[in-house]
């Protein structure tokens, strides 16, 4: 076992700037002779205002540092970036190179995650093999609201009673000391813990502990708000997914695939595929205005009503949308919606469709990629009486009908004409090897239109794609 190392004060590479003024050394008492071993000259007492100036300069420096760090944290609007910023700022304040933050709300409602600074997934996996109570942040996850304890391991290798597995992992990852703080608020309770790791025996001094304590208290309040936002988003996504088809039906002569992503505020976009009498198939996509729980609820009501109308008179898409428009005006007078309904006869590869203020579907095949232009019409609920003629499309074997909502176009950030051009180009570029699979067609279109993905696109819009490939 290695010999004990005297703990050092953290801060070999300080990130908190040292004030320009320093406190002068304390002069010897009057009449006292200087030490014979001292080579330093005897200095006179500082001017009366020097100590105050030095103290004020130090306070200003600390406040400036905390202001800059908290401003950076406040600009984060999602949990992962906020946790990463917390680790970086805390690392600068305590003088550590690596660390990790464990998000584990005490109420058990999630979300739960672990993010490392200078630690890979494998490193975090090694730390998870340590018994929970022996981790560097150990008991912090058992404490309740307002927990103010810290856990300091100034020299892990020389510490008596350290769990053997913890010692083994510390040696494997190359850290010799740790400093951990709880993340908690009075209102939200325990959120998790943050821990910073030192490459050699060390611990932050009182000044650094004070600064990081102030910062972490502010960070915990910010994280508590982001946790609530994340929970709301997850709830909205779950509710929306439950209101949409859990699986698509199997109908002879056609293959179906759908892609859907709910926006961060919860939107009212839907899709549906419904087997109808005489081996027919009804396809619909639509979008209710607004966002949040009320829009999601309205979407569920409209989708359910459209299914009923489709069963009764699906062969006439205009009648289906006319009934839906009347229902909307009577039950949702403050809302409007766009919708598209297609009555498909897979054996004949015949499609009859009507749209209400909705973007036209795409027909993708070997010899053509074109929009199936529906007649121009207003959204549902915008006119006293809605009606527009239907159009008929004759699909060829192997062609795919792609229905989508406007959210796909809006997420591009382009003007609508450019967004339509991008969508058409994406559909035309589907490789031949993928055209037999409607899911692969939808994925290719998504990757091409939204190269950054549905999650990272800078938009709150829902995204819906419904692809039907005719045999």
Tab-separated table of C-alpha atoms in Angstrom:
chain	number	residue	atom	x	y	z
A	1	UNK	CA	0.000	0.000	0.000
A	2	UNK	CA	1.302	3.408	-0.816
A	3	UNK	CA	2.474	5.656	1.977
A	4	UNK	CA	-0.018	8.354	3.012
A	5	UNK	CA	0.259	11.620	1.125
A	6	UNK	CA	-0.282	14.885	2.948
A	7	UNK	CA	-3.436	16.420	1.416
A	8	UNK	CA	-2.803	19.414	-0.776
A	9	UNK	CA	-5.038	22.395	-1.229
A	10	UNK	CA	-6.762	22.129	-4.596
A	11	UNK	CA	-6.085	24.707	-7.205
A	12	UNK	CA	-2.856	24.002	-9.030
A	13	UNK	CA	-4.418	25.518	-12.123
A	14	UNK	CA	-6.876	27.933	-10.584
A	15	UNK	CA	-9.776	29.009	-12.764
A	16	UNK	CA	-10.948	31.629	-10.281
A	17	UNK	CA	-8.691	34.643	-10.907
A	18	UNK	CA	-6.619	35.814	-8.008
A	19	UNK	CA	-7.264	39.485	-7.060
A	20	UNK	CA	-4.607	41.943	-8.117
A	21	UNK	CA	-4.349	43.217	-4.538
A	22	UNK	CA	-2.869	40.983	-1.865
A	23	UNK	CA	-2.849	41.337	1.851
A	24	UNK	CA	0.448	42.596	3.203
A	25	UNK	CA	2.265	40.383	5.723
A	26	UNK	CA	1.551	41.073	9.370
A	27	UNK	CA	4.328	43.249	10.834
A	28	UNK	CA	6.156	42.110	13.979
A	29	UNK	CA	5.012	43.429	17.334
A	30	UNK	CA	6.595	46.731	18.444
A	31	UNK	CA	9.950	46.180	20.041
A	32	UNK	CA	10.223	42.591	18.883
A	33	UNK	CA	13.492	41.658	17.260
A	34	UNK	CA	13.365	40.016	13.889
A	35	UNK	CA	14.048	36.311	13.763
A	36	UNK	CA	17.704	35.547	13.048
A	37	UNK	CA	16.573	32.872	10.561
A	38	UNK	CA	14.481	35.345	8.623
A	39	UNK	CA	15.990	36.817	5.496
A	40	UNK	CA	12.969	39.006	4.843
A	41	UNK	CA	13.212	42.700	5.649
A	42	UNK	CA	10.856	44.100	8.257
A	43	UNK	CA	8.038	45.956	6.521
A	44	UNK	CA	5.971	48.762	7.830
A	45	UNK	CA	2.261	48.384	8.624
A	46	UNK	CA	-0.050	48.802	5.594
A	47	UNK	CA	-1.989	51.977	5.097
A	48	UNK	CA	-5.375	51.975	6.903
A	49	UNK	CA	-7.407	51.512	3.710
A	50	UNK	CA	-5.249	48.836	2.076
A	51	UNK	CA	-6.820	45.850	3.838
A	52	UNK	CA	-10.314	47.089	3.003
A	53	UNK	CA	-9.356	47.654	-0.644
A	54	UNK	CA	-7.907	44.164	-0.863
A	55	UNK	CA	-11.035	42.639	0.643
A	56	UNK	CA	-13.343	44.592	-1.658
A	57	UNK	CA	-11.248	43.613	-4.682
A	58	UNK	CA	-11.521	39.944	-3.705
A	59	UNK	CA	-15.297	40.224	-3.285
A	60	UNK	CA	-15.689	41.897	-6.665
A	61	UNK	CA	-13.586	39.192	-8.299
A	62	UNK	CA	-15.683	36.439	-6.693
A	63	UNK	CA	-18.977	38.076	-7.616
A	64	UNK	CA	-17.839	38.579	-11.214
A	65	UNK	CA	-16.830	34.933	-11.490
A	66	UNK	CA	-20.108	33.673	-10.035
A	67	UNK	CA	-22.110	36.037	-12.225
A	68	UNK	CA	-20.430	34.776	-15.398
A	69	UNK	CA	-20.877	31.120	-14.437
A	70	UNK	CA	-24.522	31.461	-13.409
A	71	UNK	CA	-25.288	33.417	-16.577
A	72	UNK	CA	-23.923	30.570	-18.686
A	73	UNK	CA	-25.979	28.073	-16.720
A	74	UNK	CA	-29.157	30.145	-17.034
A	75	UNK	CA	-28.843	30.089	-20.822
A	76	UNK	CA	-29.253	26.302	-20.880
A	77	UNK	CA	-32.818	25.146	-21.536
A	78	UNK	CA	-32.430	21.369	-21.374
A	79	UNK	CA	-31.194	18.995	-18.695
A	80	UNK	CA	-28.134	17.527	-20.398
A	81	UNK	CA	-26.536	20.874	-21.360
A	82	UNK	CA	-27.297	22.212	-17.877
A	83	UNK	CA	-25.632	19.239	-16.194
A	84	UNK	CA	-22.597	19.563	-18.452
A	85	UNK	CA	-22.327	23.277	-17.648
A	86	UNK	CA	-22.616	22.523	-13.921
A	87	UNK	CA	-19.713	20.103	-14.153
A	88	UNK	CA	-17.508	22.503	-16.120
A	89	UNK	CA	-18.162	25.442	-13.797
A	90	UNK	CA	-17.734	23.359	-10.656
A	91	UNK	CA	-14.497	21.933	-12.018
A	92	UNK	CA	-13.138	25.452	-12.469
A	93	UNK	CA	-14.237	26.515	-8.986
A	94	UNK	CA	-12.777	23.554	-7.077
A	95	UNK	CA	-9.702	23.087	-9.259
A	96	UNK	CA	-10.472	19.535	-10.418
A	97	UNK	CA	-10.018	18.126	-13.893
A	98	UNK	CA	-12.743	15.480	-13.918
A	99	UNK	CA	-16.118	14.851	-12.359
A	100	UNK	CA	-19.600	13.473	-12.725
A	101	UNK	CA	-23.131	14.485	-11.837
A	102	UNK	CA	-25.816	11.978	-10.893
A	103	UNK	CA	-29.408	13.068	-11.450
A	104	UNK	CA	-31.663	10.887	-9.308
A	105	UNK	CA	-34.703	12.781	-7.950
A	106	UNK	CA	-35.748	11.615	-4.519
A	107	UNK	CA	-39.428	11.303	-5.430
A	108	UNK	CA	-38.591	8.505	-7.841
A	109	UNK	CA	-40.390	10.125	-10.773
A	110	UNK	CA	-37.242	10.649	-12.839
A	111	UNK	CA	-35.616	11.513	-15.070
A	112	UNK	CA	-32.465	9.654	-14.011
A	113	UNK	CA	-29.111	10.048	-15.710
A	114	UNK	CA	-25.370	10.225	-15.062
A	115	UNK	CA	-23.080	12.553	-17.002
A	116	UNK	CA	-19.307	12.654	-16.750
A	117	UNK	CA	-16.655	15.297	-17.345
A	118	UNK	CA	-13.427	13.735	-18.607
A	119	UNK	CA	-14.980	10.297	-18.018
A	120	UNK	CA	-16.199	7.974	-20.752
A	121	UNK	CA	-19.136	5.611	-20.567
A	122	UNK	CA	-16.837	2.759	-19.627
A	123	UNK	CA	-15.407	4.821	-16.754
A	124	UNK	CA	-18.892	5.597	-15.470
A	125	UNK	CA	-19.728	1.913	-15.793
A	126	UNK	CA	-16.750	1.016	-13.594
A	127	UNK	CA	-17.927	3.471	-10.941
A	128	UNK	CA	-21.387	1.903	-10.965
A	129	UNK	CA	-19.814	-1.377	-9.840
A	130	UNK	CA	-18.908	0.235	-6.500
A	131	UNK	CA	-21.522	-0.404	-3.764
A	132	UNK	CA	-23.824	2.676	-3.682
A	133	UNK	CA	-22.991	3.612	-0.111
A	134	UNK	CA	-19.264	3.559	-0.848
A	135	UNK	CA	-19.321	5.809	-3.920
A	136	UNK	CA	-17.635	9.224	-3.697
A	137	UNK	CA	-21.111	10.787	-3.443
A	138	UNK	CA	-22.467	7.811	-1.450
A	139	UNK	CA	-24.856	8.984	1.239
A	140	UNK	CA	-25.760	12.244	-0.528
A	141	UNK	CA	-28.437	10.405	-2.496
A	142	UNK	CA	-30.091	9.351	0.776
A	143	UNK	CA	-30.471	12.853	2.191
A	144	UNK	CA	-33.656	14.882	1.967
A	145	UNK	CA	-34.509	18.514	1.217
A	146	UNK	CA	-32.031	21.118	2.288
A	147	UNK	CA	-29.201	18.627	2.771
A	148	UNK	CA	-26.056	20.666	3.080
A	149	UNK	CA	-23.456	17.994	3.765
A	150	UNK	CA	-20.389	17.547	1.650
A	151	UNK	CA	-18.249	14.454	1.229
A	152	UNK	CA	-14.485	14.947	1.102
A	153	UNK	CA	-11.980	12.216	0.367
A	154	UNK	CA	-8.681	14.100	0.468
A	155	UNK	CA	-6.511	11.008	-0.027
A	156	UNK	CA	-8.401	7.906	-1.077
A	157	UNK	CA	-5.412	5.578	-1.263
A	158	UNK	CA	-4.396	6.345	2.321
A	159	UNK	CA	-7.906	6.404	3.757
A	160	UNK	CA	-8.754	3.758	6.332
A	161	UNK	CA	-11.987	1.832	5.920
A	162	UNK	CA	-12.391	2.582	2.213
A	163	UNK	CA	-14.367	-0.066	0.354
A	164	UNK	CA	-11.916	-2.310	-1.547
A	165	UNK	CA	-13.938	-2.017	-4.747
A	166	UNK	CA	-13.878	1.778	-4.497
A	167	UNK	CA	-10.116	1.705	-4.007
A	168	UNK	CA	-9.733	-0.614	-7.010
A	169	UNK	CA	-11.877	1.604	-9.277
A	170	UNK	CA	-10.074	4.757	-8.113
A	171	UNK	CA	-6.719	3.216	-8.966
A	172	UNK	CA	-8.037	2.001	-12.333
A	173	UNK	CA	-9.427	5.419	-13.307
A	174	UNK	CA	-6.474	7.314	-11.849
A	175	UNK	CA	-8.107	9.587	-9.289
A	176	UNK	CA	-6.775	9.983	-5.761
A	177	UNK	CA	-9.259	12.388	-4.139
A	178	UNK	CA	-12.845	13.542	-4.521
A	179	UNK	CA	-15.141	16.321	-3.409
A	180	UNK	CA	-18.926	15.877	-3.601
A	181	UNK	CA	-21.901	18.152	-2.983
A	182	UNK	CA	-25.640	17.392	-2.928
A	183	UNK	CA	-28.067	18.834	-5.454
A	184	UNK	CA	-31.274	19.662	-3.615
A	185	UNK	CA	-33.819	22.409	-3.062
A	186	UNK	CA	-36.409	23.022	-0.372
A	187	UNK	CA	-39.296	22.658	-2.803
A	188	UNK	CA	-38.105	19.818	-5.045
A	189	UNK	CA	-36.136	17.869	-2.449
A	190	UNK	CA	-33.195	15.756	-3.498
A	191	UNK	CA	-32.238	15.936	-7.152
A	192	UNK	CA	-28.887	14.147	-7.115
A	193	UNK	CA	-25.228	14.823	-6.423
A	194	UNK	CA	-22.180	16.321	-8.104
A	195	UNK	CA	-18.660	15.042	-7.490
A	196	UNK	CA	-15.287	16.251	-8.759
A	197	UNK	CA	-12.218	14.028	-8.938
A	198	UNK	CA	-8.563	14.961	-8.388
A	199	UNK	CA	-5.623	13.195	-9.980
A	200	UNK	CA	-3.606	13.457	-6.768
A	201	UNK	CA	-4.428	13.903	-3.072
A	202	UNK	CA	-6.134	17.282	-2.739
A	203	UNK	CA	-9.162	19.123	-1.442
A	204	UNK	CA	-10.597	22.604	-2.058
A	205	UNK	CA	-9.816	25.281	0.506
A	206	UNK	CA	-12.532	27.166	2.399
A	207	UNK	CA	-12.676	29.968	-0.156
A	208	UNK	CA	-13.293	27.590	-3.038
A	209	UNK	CA	-15.817	25.589	-1.024
A	210	UNK	CA	-17.758	28.758	-0.325
A	211	UNK	CA	-17.855	29.742	-4.004
A	212	UNK	CA	-18.832	26.307	-5.317
A	213	UNK	CA	-21.463	26.019	-2.587
A	214	UNK	CA	-23.114	29.252	-3.733
A	215	UNK	CA	-22.960	28.158	-7.353
A	216	UNK	CA	-24.374	24.680	-6.699
A	217	UNK	CA	-27.310	26.104	-4.736
A	218	UNK	CA	-28.210	28.287	-7.731
A	219	UNK	CA	-27.655	25.365	-10.111
A	220	UNK	CA	-29.980	23.120	-8.091
A	221	UNK	CA	-32.840	25.619	-8.427
A	222	UNK	CA	-32.273	25.818	-12.179
A	223	UNK	CA	-32.114	22.035	-12.476
A	224	UNK	CA	-35.345	21.660	-10.494
A	225	UNK	CA	-37.156	23.806	-13.060
A	226	UNK	CA	-35.676	21.830	-15.948
A	227	UNK	CA	-36.691	18.546	-14.307
A	228	UNK	CA	-40.300	19.741	-14.158
A	229	UNK	CA	-40.149	20.785	-17.818
A	230	UNK	CA	-38.688	17.414	-18.783
A	231	UNK	CA	-41.397	15.570	-16.866
A	232	UNK	CA	-44.103	17.627	-18.544
A	233	UNK	CA	-42.638	16.899	-21.973
A	234	UNK	CA	-42.412	13.190	-21.214
A	235	UNK	CA	-46.026	13.149	-20.002
A	236	UNK	CA	-47.236	14.966	-23.105
A	237	UNK	CA	-45.336	12.569	-25.338
A	238	UNK	CA	-46.791	9.564	-23.528
A	239	UNK	CA	-50.347	10.897	-23.760
A	240	UNK	CA	-49.935	11.696	-27.449
A	241	UNK	CA	-48.502	8.268	-28.227
A	242	UNK	CA	-51.376	6.610	-26.395
A	243	UNK	CA	-53.884	8.542	-28.506
A	244	UNK	CA	-52.228	7.427	-31.750
A	245	UNK	CA	-52.278	3.898	-33.213
A	246	UNK	CA	-50.176	1.453	-31.228
A	247	UNK	CA	-49.696	-0.575	-34.415
A	248	UNK	CA	-50.704	-0.279	-38.041
A	249	UNK	CA	-53.205	-2.704	-39.567
A	250	UNK	CA	-52.326	-5.401	-42.083
A	251	UNK	CA	-54.285	-5.035	-45.294
A	252	UNK	CA	-53.704	-7.152	-48.388
A	253	UNK	CA	-52.039	-5.296	-51.237
A	254	UNK	CA	-50.445	-2.509	-49.201
A	255	UNK	CA	-47.588	-2.086	-46.712
A	256	UNK	CA	-47.713	0.650	-44.083
A	257	UNK	CA	-45.159	2.516	-41.970
A	258	UNK	CA	-45.412	5.591	-39.753
A	259	UNK	CA	-42.952	7.951	-38.094
A	260	UNK	CA	-44.035	10.390	-35.421
A	261	UNK	CA	-42.347	12.734	-32.981
A	262	UNK	CA	-44.153	15.043	-30.575
A	263	UNK	CA	-42.820	18.577	-30.160
A	264	UNK	CA	-41.511	19.743	-26.770
A	265	UNK	CA	-44.767	21.526	-25.893
A	266	UNK	CA	-47.029	18.704	-27.044
A	267	UNK	CA	-48.839	19.260	-30.315
A	268	UNK	CA	-52.007	18.191	-32.050
A	269	UNK	CA	-50.698	16.291	-35.102
A	270	UNK	CA	-52.132	12.846	-35.782
A	271	UNK	CA	-52.085	9.977	-38.250
A	272	UNK	CA	-54.350	6.973	-38.659
A	273	UNK	CA	-54.813	3.856	-40.769
A	274	UNK	CA	-58.167	2.082	-40.575
A	275	UNK	CA	-59.361	-1.104	-42.320
A	276	UNK	CA	-62.708	-0.457	-44.000
A	277	UNK	CA	-65.369	-2.696	-45.557
A	278	UNK	CA	-64.766	-4.298	-48.962
A	279	UNK	CA	-61.006	-4.691	-48.290
A	280	UNK	CA	-60.544	-0.924	-48.385
A	281	UNK	CA	-58.226	1.184	-46.245
A	282	UNK	CA	-58.649	4.660	-44.823
A	283	UNK	CA	-55.567	6.833	-44.283
A	284	UNK	CA	-55.610	10.186	-42.521
A	285	UNK	CA	-53.224	12.815	-41.234
A	286	UNK	CA	-54.066	16.122	-39.648
A	287	UNK	CA	-53.106	18.857	-37.236
A	288	UNK	CA	-55.060	20.807	-34.628
A	289	UNK	CA	-54.033	24.389	-33.939
A	290	UNK	CA	-52.317	25.152	-30.663
A	291	UNK	CA	-50.086	23.130	-28.379
A	292	UNK	CA	-50.130	21.663	-24.921
A	293	UNK	CA	-52.649	19.381	-23.181
A	294	UNK	CA	-55.737	21.036	-24.661
A	295	UNK	CA	-54.447	20.607	-28.229
A	296	UNK	CA	-53.572	16.973	-27.554
A	297	UNK	CA	-57.059	16.341	-26.144
A	298	UNK	CA	-58.706	18.034	-29.137
A	299	UNK	CA	-56.567	15.950	-31.474
A	300	UNK	CA	-57.741	12.759	-29.757
A	301	UNK	CA	-61.390	13.751	-30.103
A	302	UNK	CA	-61.072	14.663	-33.785
A	303	UNK	CA	-59.157	11.520	-34.675
A	304	UNK	CA	-61.737	9.319	-32.945
A	305	UNK	CA	-64.586	11.134	-34.709
A	306	UNK	CA	-62.877	10.840	-38.095
A	307	UNK	CA	-62.596	7.073	-37.606
A	308	UNK	CA	-66.341	6.860	-37.031
A	309	UNK	CA	-67.150	8.954	-40.095
A	310	UNK	CA	-64.716	6.898	-42.187
A	311	UNK	CA	-66.480	3.655	-41.266
A	312	UNK	CA	-69.878	5.120	-42.206
A	313	UNK	CA	-68.975	6.946	-45.437
A	314	UNK	CA	-65.275	6.436	-46.096
A	315	UNK	CA	-65.706	5.953	-49.827
A	316	UNK	CA	-66.597	9.662	-49.994
A	317	UNK	CA	-63.650	11.572	-48.422
A	318	UNK	CA	-65.426	14.910	-48.938
A	319	UNK	CA	-68.371	13.723	-46.809
A	320	UNK	CA	-65.977	12.496	-44.118
A	321	UNK	CA	-64.238	15.872	-43.845
A	322	UNK	CA	-67.547	17.759	-44.076
A	323	UNK	CA	-68.859	15.850	-41.064
A	324	UNK	CA	-65.602	16.471	-39.210
A	325	UNK	CA	-65.809	20.192	-39.985
A	326	UNK	CA	-69.350	20.400	-38.611
A	327	UNK	CA	-68.285	18.599	-35.435
A	328	UNK	CA	-65.338	20.941	-35.014
A	329	UNK	CA	-67.486	24.049	-35.347
A	330	UNK	CA	-70.001	22.736	-32.806
A	331	UNK	CA	-67.609	21.318	-30.201
A	332	UNK	CA	-64.353	23.254	-30.726
A	333	UNK	CA	-65.478	26.704	-31.924
A	334	UNK	CA	-62.179	28.343	-30.959
A	335	UNK	CA	-60.047	25.893	-32.928
A	336	UNK	CA	-59.264	25.070	-36.501
A	337	UNK	CA	-57.571	22.035	-37.979
A	338	UNK	CA	-56.057	20.804	-41.195
A	339	UNK	CA	-56.824	17.274	-42.339
A	340	UNK	CA	-56.363	14.908	-45.255
A	341	UNK	CA	-58.330	11.696	-45.729
A	342	UNK	CA	-57.604	9.070	-48.379
A	343	UNK	CA	-59.882	6.141	-49.272
A	344	UNK	CA	-57.662	3.429	-50.722
A	345	UNK	CA	-58.618	0.315	-52.671
A	346	UNK	CA	-55.362	-1.655	-52.552
A	347	UNK	CA	-56.418	-4.343	-55.035
A	348	UNK	CA	-57.132	-1.708	-57.681
A	349	UNK	CA	-54.335	0.599	-56.406
A	350	UNK	CA	-56.913	3.380	-56.519
A	351	UNK	CA	-56.795	6.326	-54.099
A	352	UNK	CA	-59.562	8.871	-53.582
A	353	UNK	CA	-58.595	11.722	-51.300
A	354	UNK	CA	-59.674	15.137	-50.082
A	355	UNK	CA	-57.794	17.739	-48.085
A	356	UNK	CA	-58.773	20.653	-45.889
A	357	UNK	CA	-55.952	23.186	-45.771
A	358	UNK	CA	-53.444	20.342	-45.665
A	359	UNK	CA	-50.222	19.851	-47.601
A	360	UNK	CA	-50.548	17.509	-50.607
A	361	UNK	CA	-49.201	13.964	-50.325
A	362	UNK	CA	-46.292	12.673	-52.364
A	363	UNK	CA	-46.414	9.765	-54.781
A	364	UNK	CA	-42.988	8.114	-55.003
A	365	UNK	CA	-42.208	5.563	-57.710
A	366	UNK	CA	-39.607	4.384	-60.193
A	367	UNK	CA	-40.792	6.687	-62.986
A	368	UNK	CA	-42.229	9.615	-61.052
A	369	UNK	CA	-42.013	11.571	-57.821
A	370	UNK	CA	-44.793	14.123	-57.688
A	371	UNK	CA	-47.191	15.859	-55.363
A	372	UNK	CA	-50.769	14.647	-55.642
A	373	UNK	CA	-52.296	18.093	-55.860
A	374	UNK	CA	-55.516	18.378	-53.913
A	375	UNK	CA	-57.848	21.297	-54.598
A	376	UNK	CA	-57.102	24.441	-52.619
A	377	UNK	CA	-59.373	24.636	-49.564
A	378	UNK	CA	-59.500	26.280	-46.177
A	379	UNK	CA	-58.737	24.445	-42.920
A	380	UNK	CA	-61.635	22.961	-40.999
A	381	UNK	CA	-63.428	25.488	-38.814
A	382	UNK	CA	-62.403	28.509	-40.884
A	383	UNK	CA	-65.534	28.756	-43.060
A	384	UNK	CA	-69.241	28.528	-42.306
A	385	UNK	CA	-69.459	25.403	-44.455
A	386	UNK	CA	-66.493	23.461	-45.777
A	387	UNK	CA	-66.553	21.515	-48.998
A	388	UNK	CA	-63.982	20.817	-51.692
A	389	UNK	CA	-63.890	18.279	-54.516
A	390	UNK	CA	-61.973	15.062	-54.099
A	391	UNK	CA	-59.259	13.832	-56.450
A	392	UNK	CA	-58.441	10.343	-57.674
A	393	UNK	CA	-54.970	8.867	-58.055
A	394	UNK	CA	-54.058	5.670	-59.813
A	395	UNK	CA	-50.922	4.248	-58.238
A	396	UNK	CA	-48.636	1.829	-60.000
A	397	UNK	CA	-47.196	-1.334	-58.522
A	398	UNK	CA	-44.339	-0.501	-56.155
A	399	UNK	CA	-45.286	3.150	-55.685
A	400	UNK	CA	-45.487	4.696	-52.223
A	401	UNK	CA	-47.979	7.313	-51.090
A	402	UNK	CA	-46.357	9.565	-48.470
A	403	UNK	CA	-48.646	11.591	-46.202
A	404	UNK	CA	-47.172	14.088	-43.740
A	405	UNK	CA	-48.018	17.111	-41.597
A	406	UNK	CA	-46.725	20.648	-41.942
A	407	UNK	CA	-44.430	20.180	-38.961
A	408	UNK	CA	-41.979	18.347	-41.228
A	409	UNK	CA	-41.760	21.422	-43.457
A	410	UNK	CA	-41.630	23.926	-40.603
A	411	UNK	CA	-38.776	22.107	-38.896
A	412	UNK	CA	-36.524	22.763	-41.872
A	413	UNK	CA	-36.554	26.480	-41.028
A	414	UNK	CA	-36.902	27.284	-44.742
A	415	UNK	CA	-39.664	29.249	-46.459
A	416	UNK	CA	-42.472	26.948	-47.545
A	417	UNK	CA	-41.526	26.892	-51.225
A	418	UNK	CA	-37.969	25.810	-50.365
A	419	UNK	CA	-39.247	23.301	-47.800
A	420	UNK	CA	-41.494	21.697	-50.429
A	421	UNK	CA	-38.555	21.579	-52.846
A	422	UNK	CA	-36.382	19.943	-50.203
A	423	UNK	CA	-39.065	17.358	-49.473
A	424	UNK	CA	-39.503	16.565	-53.180
A	425	UNK	CA	-35.744	16.208	-53.666
A	426	UNK	CA	-35.519	13.908	-50.642
A	427	UNK	CA	-38.304	11.693	-51.973
A	428	UNK	CA	-36.784	11.576	-55.460
A	429	UNK	CA	-33.412	10.522	-54.043
A	430	UNK	CA	-34.671	7.384	-52.274
A	431	UNK	CA	-32.355	4.561	-53.438
A	432	UNK	CA	-33.971	1.734	-55.377
A	433	UNK	CA	-32.875	-0.761	-52.757
A	434	UNK	CA	-35.012	1.015	-50.160
A	435	UNK	CA	-38.172	1.523	-52.186
A	436	UNK	CA	-39.604	-1.888	-51.301
A	437	UNK	CA	-39.823	-0.903	-47.620
A	438	UNK	CA	-42.132	2.033	-46.730
A	439	UNK	CA	-40.368	2.423	-43.381
A	440	UNK	CA	-37.005	2.796	-45.134
A	441	UNK	CA	-38.551	5.341	-47.501
A	442	UNK	CA	-39.859	7.387	-44.566
A	443	UNK	CA	-36.509	7.185	-42.761
A	444	UNK	CA	-34.591	8.299	-45.844
A	445	UNK	CA	-36.907	11.276	-46.322
A	446	UNK	CA	-36.506	12.265	-42.664
A	447	UNK	CA	-32.723	12.001	-42.744
A	448	UNK	CA	-32.538	14.066	-45.915
A	449	UNK	CA	-35.054	16.752	-44.993
A	450	UNK	CA	-33.894	16.993	-41.353
A	451	UNK	CA	-30.195	16.011	-41.385
A	452	UNK	CA	-29.849	16.968	-37.699
A	453	UNK	CA	-32.690	14.645	-36.726
A	454	UNK	CA	-36.149	15.208	-35.314
A	455	UNK	CA	-34.857	15.752	-31.778
A	456	UNK	CA	-32.248	18.408	-32.488
A	457	UNK	CA	-34.152	20.448	-35.051
A	458	UNK	CA	-34.762	23.949	-33.716
A	459	UNK	CA	-38.549	23.811	-33.734
A	460	UNK	CA	-41.405	22.894	-31.445
A	461	UNK	CA	-43.481	21.378	-34.256
A	462	UNK	CA	-44.713	17.794	-34.308
A	463	UNK	CA	-43.506	15.579	-37.149
A	464	UNK	CA	-45.751	12.958	-38.766
A	465	UNK	CA	-45.069	10.727	-41.786
A	466	UNK	CA	-47.391	7.955	-42.967
A	467	UNK	CA	-46.178	5.831	-45.880
A	468	UNK	CA	-48.298	3.336	-47.845
A	469	UNK	CA	-46.600	1.170	-50.489
A	470	UNK	CA	-48.873	-0.557	-53.000
A	471	UNK	CA	-47.926	-4.036	-54.198
